[in-house]
Amino acid sequence: MFMLEGPQWSIISSKDEEEKQKEQVEDEEENNEENKQQNLLKHKLTSKINNDKFSYVSISQYASSGSVNLNTGSSLWDASTFLVHYFEKNGNQLNKLLSLNDSDNNTLNILELGAGTGFSSICLLYLFYLNEINNLNRINVIFTDIELCIDNLKKNVKRNELKLKKHLNVDCFVNVLDWVDFSELSITEKENYLQNTLLKQVTMDNNSCNVIDNEDNHFDIVVASDCIWLSDLFEPFVNTIDALFKNSPKLQLFISNQKRSEKLDQKLKDHFHTNFTIEILQETTKFYLYKITKQ
C-alpha cells in the first residue's frame, strides 16, 4: 500500500475586511465535529471577459487518513485546477459549450466522472454565472464517484449549490459510478443505468416527480480530471466513456490529466484515434486538457 502526496494549495486571502468577517463566520459554522478531519479550501474565480467579476468557491477535502482511496478521491488534484484555469482564462469557450445543446427547451446536462471533491464542475457553474451565460432554461450537473467519496462530494455540492441557485437555474445530483463495476455490466445493463438512474433524474419535475421532457435523456458534456492516474484504471475508464458516447453521440468529453506515464498518455490517444476527434485545448510539460468528440 502506498500514499500519494497531495497537491500544494494556496488559500486566496485578497479580500476586503467585510468579506473576511463574513466568510470567517461561515467557516466557524462549518468547523463542527463532523468536519474535523477535513480542510476547508477557498478558491477565487474571476471572469476575464466581464470586468474581472469574481466569486469564491468553497470545498472541503479530507486530511490524511488510513485510506488511499479516501485521500485520492476526496482530495483536490492539480489536473482539476488546470481544467478550471483554462475556462477561467478562456471564458469565450463556455459559449461554445452551449452549441452542443439542440433540445427545444434549452437544457444543458453535464456529467462529471471521478468527481472527487466536485471542484471542476462546481467551478464551471460559477464561471457560467460570472460570464453571464444565462440563456439556458436549466443546467443539470450529475457528479459521480465511488461510494467512499460520496459523503464529502455531497457536502461540497450542497455548500455551493445554494449560492449558485441565486444566479442560475441549476440542479445538482450526486450518484455512485464505479467504472470497474460498470465496465463489467452487459451493454443493456449499462444503458439501463445511464438512462434509468443517471439521466432519469434530469427529466423529472422536482415538485411533481413527473417526467417533464424525454428529449433531455442525453449528456451534453462529460468532465474527467485526473481519472487515469493508475494503469489499472485505464480499461474501466475508457469502457465507461465508450458507453457514454453510445448513449449520447453528440457529447463533448473534456479530459484533464497530469502527465505521469508517456505510455498511458499515448494509449489514451490511440483509443480515440479512430472515429473520434481529439483537440488539444492546452498542454504544458506537466498537464494536458483534451476535448474529444465523435466524428
PDB file of N, CA, C and O in Angstrom, residues 95-135:
ATOM      1  N   ASN A  95     -19.269  29.690 -24.126  1.00  0.00           N
ATOM      2  CA  ASN A  95     -20.376  29.859 -25.065  1.00  0.00           C
ATOM      3  C   ASN A  95     -20.410  28.746 -26.098  1.00  0.00           C
ATOM      4  O   ASN A  95     -21.482  28.347 -26.553  1.00  0.00           O
ATOM      5  N   LYS A  96     -19.243  28.221 -26.456  1.00  0.00           N
ATOM      6  CA  LYS A  96     -19.197  27.139 -27.430  1.00  0.00           C
ATOM      7  C   LYS A  96     -19.825  25.866 -26.881  1.00  0.00           C
ATOM      8  O   LYS A  96     -20.329  25.031 -27.634  1.00  0.00           O
ATOM      9  N   LEU A  97     -19.789  25.707 -25.559  1.00  0.00           N
ATOM     10  CA  LEU A  97     -20.405  24.534 -24.963  1.00  0.00           C
ATOM     11  C   LEU A  97     -21.904  24.520 -25.204  1.00  0.00           C
ATOM     12  O   LEU A  97     -22.523  23.462 -25.307  1.00  0.00           O
ATOM     13  N   LEU A  98     -22.492  25.704 -25.305  1.00  0.00           N
ATOM     14  CA  LEU A  98     -23.940  25.789 -25.480  1.00  0.00           C
ATOM     15  C   LEU A  98     -24.367  25.321 -26.858  1.00  0.00           C
ATOM     16  O   LEU A  98     -25.521  24.938 -27.058  1.00  0.00           O
ATOM     17  N   SER A  99     -23.466  25.336 -27.817  1.00  0.00           N
ATOM     18  CA  SER A  99     -23.807  24.885 -29.169  1.00  0.00           C
ATOM     19  C   SER A  99     -24.059  23.385 -29.201  1.00  0.00           C
ATOM     20  O   SER A  99     -24.605  22.851 -30.164  1.00  0.00           O
ATOM     21  N   LEU A 100     -23.666  22.687 -28.114  1.00  0.00           N
ATOM     22  CA  LEU A 100     -23.910  21.251 -28.052  1.00  0.00           C
ATOM     23  C   LEU A 100     -25.385  20.953 -27.865  1.00  0.00           C
ATOM     24  O   LEU A 100     -25.861  19.891 -28.226  1.00  0.00           O
ATOM     25  N   ASN A 101     -26.078  21.893 -27.274  1.00  0.00           N
ATOM     26  CA  ASN A 101     -27.437  21.634 -26.830  1.00  0.00           C
ATOM     27  C   ASN A 101     -28.428  21.915 -27.943  1.00  0.00           C
ATOM     28  O   ASN A 101     -28.578  23.046 -28.369  1.00  0.00           O
ATOM     29  N   ASP A 102     -29.092  20.889 -28.446  1.00  0.00           N
ATOM     30  CA  ASP A 102     -30.040  21.076 -29.539  1.00  0.00           C
ATOM     31  C   ASP A 102     -31.475  20.762 -29.134  1.00  0.00           C
ATOM     32  O   ASP A 102     -32.342  20.610 -29.973  1.00  0.00           O
ATOM     33  N   SER A 103     -31.722  20.641 -27.820  1.00  0.00           N
ATOM     34  CA  SER A 103     -33.084  20.377 -27.373  1.00  0.00           C
ATOM     35  C   SER A 103     -33.877  21.677 -27.348  1.00  0.00           C
ATOM     36  O   SER A 103     -33.343  22.762 -27.129  1.00  0.00           O
ATOM     37  N   ASP A 104     -35.165  21.580 -27.574  1.00  0.00           N
ATOM     38  CA  ASP A 104     -36.016  22.761 -27.691  1.00  0.00           C
ATOM     39  C   ASP A 104     -36.099  23.557 -26.393  1.00  0.00           C
ATOM     40  O   ASP A 104     -36.290  24.757 -26.417  1.00  0.00           O
ATOM     41  N   ASN A 105     -36.002  22.875 -25.266  1.00  0.00           N
ATOM     42  CA  ASN A 105     -36.173  23.589 -24.001  1.00  0.00           C
ATOM     43  C   ASN A 105     -34.856  24.126 -23.443  1.00  0.00           C
ATOM     44  O   ASN A 105     -34.809  24.602 -22.327  1.00  0.00           O
ATOM     45  N   ASN A 106     -33.781  24.053 -24.223  1.00  0.00           N
ATOM     46  CA  ASN A 106     -32.529  24.730 -23.877  1.00  0.00           C
ATOM     47  C   ASN A 106     -31.991  24.307 -22.518  1.00  0.00           C
ATOM     48  O   ASN A 106     -31.732  25.119 -21.641  1.00  0.00           O
ATOM     49  N   THR A 107     -31.801  23.015 -22.361  1.00  0.00           N
ATOM     50  CA  THR A 107     -31.268  22.433 -21.129  1.00  0.00           C
ATOM     51  C   THR A 107     -29.892  21.852 -21.399  1.00  0.00           C
ATOM     52  O   THR A 107     -29.658  21.251 -22.438  1.00  0.00           O
ATOM     53  N   LEU A 108     -28.984  22.040 -20.456  1.00  0.00           N
ATOM     54  CA  LEU A 108     -27.628  21.510 -20.585  1.00  0.00           C
ATOM     55  C   LEU A 108     -27.394  20.458 -19.507  1.00  0.00           C
ATOM     56  O   LEU A 108     -27.582  20.736 -18.322  1.00  0.00           O
ATOM     57  N   ASN A 109     -26.991  19.267 -19.912  1.00  0.00           N
ATOM     58  CA  ASN A 109     -26.717  18.173 -18.980  1.00  0.00           C
ATOM     59  C   ASN A 109     -25.213  17.914 -18.919  1.00  0.00           C
ATOM     60  O   ASN A 109     -24.589  17.605 -19.935  1.00  0.00           O
ATOM     61  N   ILE A 110     -24.650  18.036 -17.729  1.00  0.00           N
ATOM     62  CA  ILE A 110     -23.215  17.841 -17.507  1.00  0.00           C
ATOM     63  C   ILE A 110     -23.018  16.642 -16.589  1.00  0.00           C
ATOM     64  O   ILE A 110     -23.684  16.528 -15.556  1.00  0.00           O
ATOM     65  N   LEU A 111     -22.096  15.774 -16.948  1.00  0.00           N
ATOM     66  CA  LEU A 111     -21.736  14.620 -16.117  1.00  0.00           C
ATOM     67  C   LEU A 111     -20.261  14.712 -15.772  1.00  0.00           C
ATOM     68  O   LEU A 111     -19.429  14.923 -16.657  1.00  0.00           O
ATOM     69  N   GLU A 112     -19.925  14.561 -14.494  1.00  0.00           N
ATOM     70  CA  GLU A 112     -18.511  14.501 -14.112  1.00  0.00           C
ATOM     71  C   GLU A 112     -18.179  13.102 -13.615  1.00  0.00           C
ATOM     72  O   GLU A 112     -18.851  12.567 -12.734  1.00  0.00           O
ATOM     73  N   LEU A 113     -17.136  12.530 -14.180  1.00  0.00           N
ATOM     74  CA  LEU A 113     -16.641  11.220 -13.765  1.00  0.00           C
ATOM     75  C   LEU A 113     -15.514  11.402 -12.762  1.00  0.00           C
ATOM     76  O   LEU A 113     -14.677  12.300 -12.910  1.00  0.00           O
ATOM     77  N   GLY A 114     -15.478  10.542 -11.742  1.00  0.00           N
ATOM     78  CA  GLY A 114     -14.424  10.657 -10.736  1.00  0.00           C
ATOM     79  C   GLY A 114     -14.373  12.051 -10.164  1.00  0.00           C
ATOM     80  O   GLY A 114     -13.306  12.661 -10.052  1.00  0.00           O
ATOM     81  N   ALA A 115     -15.537  12.575  -9.773  1.00  0.00           N
ATOM     82  CA  ALA A 115     -15.641  13.987  -9.399  1.00  0.00           C
ATOM     83  C   ALA A 115     -14.820  14.340  -8.172  1.00  0.00           C
ATOM     84  O   ALA A 115     -14.395  15.494  -8.012  1.00  0.00           O
ATOM     85  N   GLY A 116     -14.593  13.375  -7.273  1.00  0.00           N
ATOM     86  CA  GLY A 116     -13.786  13.658  -6.084  1.00  0.00           C
ATOM     87  C   GLY A 116     -14.441  14.697  -5.196  1.00  0.00           C
ATOM     88  O   GLY A 116     -15.502  14.488  -4.615  1.00  0.00           O
ATOM     89  N   THR A 117     -13.844  15.877  -5.122  1.00  0.00           N
ATOM     90  CA  THR A 117     -14.398  16.977  -4.333  1.00  0.00           C
ATOM     91  C   THR A 117     -15.493  17.724  -5.089  1.00  0.00           C
ATOM     92  O   THR A 117     -16.185  18.561  -4.503  1.00  0.00           O
ATOM     93  N   GLY A 118     -15.618  17.471  -6.403  1.00  0.00           N
ATOM     94  CA  GLY A 118     -16.600  18.182  -7.223  1.00  0.00           C
ATOM     95  C   GLY A 118     -16.109  19.511  -7.738  1.00  0.00           C
ATOM     96  O   GLY A 118     -16.850  20.260  -8.386  1.00  0.00           O
ATOM     97  N   PHE A 119     -14.825  19.814  -7.504  1.00  0.00           N
ATOM     98  CA  PHE A 119     -14.280  21.135  -7.805  1.00  0.00           C
ATOM     99  C   PHE A 119     -14.455  21.538  -9.269  1.00  0.00           C
ATOM    100  O   PHE A 119     -14.884  22.672  -9.564  1.00  0.00           O
ATOM    101  N   SER A 120     -14.164  20.651 -10.211  1.00  0.00           N
ATOM    102  CA  SER A 120     -14.175  21.019 -11.630  1.00  0.00           C
ATOM    103  C   SER A 120     -15.538  21.509 -12.086  1.00  0.00           C
ATOM    104  O   SER A 120     -15.673  22.603 -12.652  1.00  0.00           O
ATOM    105  N   SER A 121     -16.570  20.721 -11.858  1.00  0.00           N
ATOM    106  CA  SER A 121     -17.901  21.087 -12.338  1.00  0.00           C
ATOM    107  C   SER A 121     -18.524  22.210 -11.524  1.00  0.00           C
ATOM    108  O   SER A 121     -19.272  23.034 -12.053  1.00  0.00           O
ATOM    109  N   ILE A 122     -18.224  22.257 -10.235  1.00  0.00           N
ATOM    110  CA  ILE A 122     -18.712  23.372  -9.413  1.00  0.00           C
ATOM    111  C   ILE A 122     -18.155  24.683  -9.959  1.00  0.00           C
ATOM    112  O   ILE A 122     -18.877  25.680 -10.098  1.00  0.00           O
ATOM    113  N   CYS A 123     -16.876  24.686 -10.293  1.00  0.00           N
ATOM    114  CA  CYS A 123     -16.257  25.900 -10.843  1.00  0.00           C
ATOM    115  C   CYS A 123     -16.837  26.258 -12.208  1.00  0.00           C
ATOM    116  O   CYS A 123     -17.017  27.442 -12.523  1.00  0.00           O
ATOM    117  N   LEU A 124     -17.131  25.260 -13.036  1.00  0.00           N
ATOM    118  CA  LEU A 124     -17.750  25.543 -14.333  1.00  0.00           C
ATOM    119  C   LEU A 124     -19.076  26.274 -14.146  1.00  0.00           C
ATOM    120  O   LEU A 124     -19.399  27.207 -14.889  1.00  0.00           O
ATOM    121  N   LEU A 125     -19.844  25.857 -13.154  1.00  0.00           N
ATOM    122  CA  LEU A 125     -21.120  26.528 -12.893  1.00  0.00           C
ATOM    123  C   LEU A 125     -20.901  27.979 -12.466  1.00  0.00           C
ATOM    124  O   LEU A 125     -21.598  28.885 -12.934  1.00  0.00           O
ATOM    125  N   TYR A 126     -19.931  28.209 -11.603  1.00  0.00           N
ATOM    126  CA  TYR A 126     -19.627  29.583 -11.204  1.00  0.00           C
ATOM    127  C   TYR A 126     -19.199  30.415 -12.419  1.00  0.00           C
ATOM    128  O   TYR A 126     -19.548  31.596 -12.532  1.00  0.00           O
ATOM    129  N   LEU A 127     -18.458  29.809 -13.322  1.00  0.00           N
ATOM    130  CA  LEU A 127     -17.993  30.543 -14.498  1.00  0.00           C
ATOM    131  C   LEU A 127     -19.131  30.850 -15.457  1.00  0.00           C
ATOM    132  O   LEU A 127     -19.116  31.875 -16.149  1.00  0.00           O
ATOM    133  N   PHE A 128     -20.133  29.977 -15.531  1.00  0.00           N
ATOM    134  CA  PHE A 128     -21.338  30.305 -16.302  1.00  0.00           C
ATOM    135  C   PHE A 128     -21.969  31.581 -15.744  1.00  0.00           C
ATOM    136  O   PHE A 128     -22.374  32.472 -16.492  1.00  0.00           O
ATOM    137  N   TYR A 129     -22.041  31.646 -14.434  1.00  0.00           N
ATOM    138  CA  TYR A 129     -22.625  32.833 -13.788  1.00  0.00           C
ATOM    139  C   TYR A 129     -21.745  34.066 -13.981  1.00  0.00           C
ATOM    140  O   TYR A 129     -22.229  35.139 -14.375  1.00  0.00           O
ATOM    141  N   LEU A 130     -20.451  33.932 -13.726  1.00  0.00           N
ATOM    142  CA  LEU A 130     -19.552  35.086 -13.797  1.00  0.00           C
ATOM    143  C   LEU A 130     -19.467  35.668 -15.201  1.00  0.00           C
ATOM    144  O   LEU A 130     -19.287  36.867 -15.376  1.00  0.00           O
ATOM    145  N   ASN A 131     -19.589  34.809 -16.205  1.00  0.00           N
ATOM    146  CA  ASN A 131     -19.524  35.272 -17.595  1.00  0.00           C
ATOM    147  C   ASN A 131     -20.911  35.574 -18.166  1.00  0.00           C
ATOM    148  O   ASN A 131     -21.057  35.776 -19.368  1.00  0.00           O
ATOM    149  N   GLU A 132     -21.904  35.599 -17.263  1.00  0.00           N
ATOM    150  CA  GLU A 132     -23.272  35.982 -17.609  1.00  0.00           C
ATOM    151  C   GLU A 132     -23.840  35.156 -18.759  1.00  0.00           C
ATOM    152  O   GLU A 132     -24.487  35.677 -19.669  1.00  0.00           O
ATOM    153  N   ILE A 133     -23.572  33.865 -18.711  1.00  0.00           N
ATOM    154  CA  ILE A 133     -24.170  32.942 -19.675  1.00  0.00           C
ATOM    155  C   ILE A 133     -25.474  32.447 -19.051  1.00  0.00           C
ATOM    156  O   ILE A 133     -25.496  31.472 -18.305  1.00  0.00           O
ATOM    157  N   ASN A 134     -26.526  33.166 -19.325  1.00  0.00           N
ATOM    158  CA  ASN A 134     -27.796  32.920 -18.647  1.00  0.00           C
ATOM    159  C   ASN A 134     -28.934  32.628 -19.617  1.00  0.00           C
ATOM    160  O   ASN A 134     -30.104  32.820 -19.288  1.00  0.00           O
ATOM    161  N   ASN A 135     -28.590  32.203 -20.832  1.00  0.00           N
ATOM    162  CA  ASN A 135     -29.623  31.914 -21.820  1.00  0.00           C
ATOM    163  C   ASN A 135     -30.021  30.438 -21.826  1.00  0.00           C
ATOM    164  O   ASN A 135     -30.492  29.910 -22.820  1.00  0.00           O
TER     165      ASN A 135
END
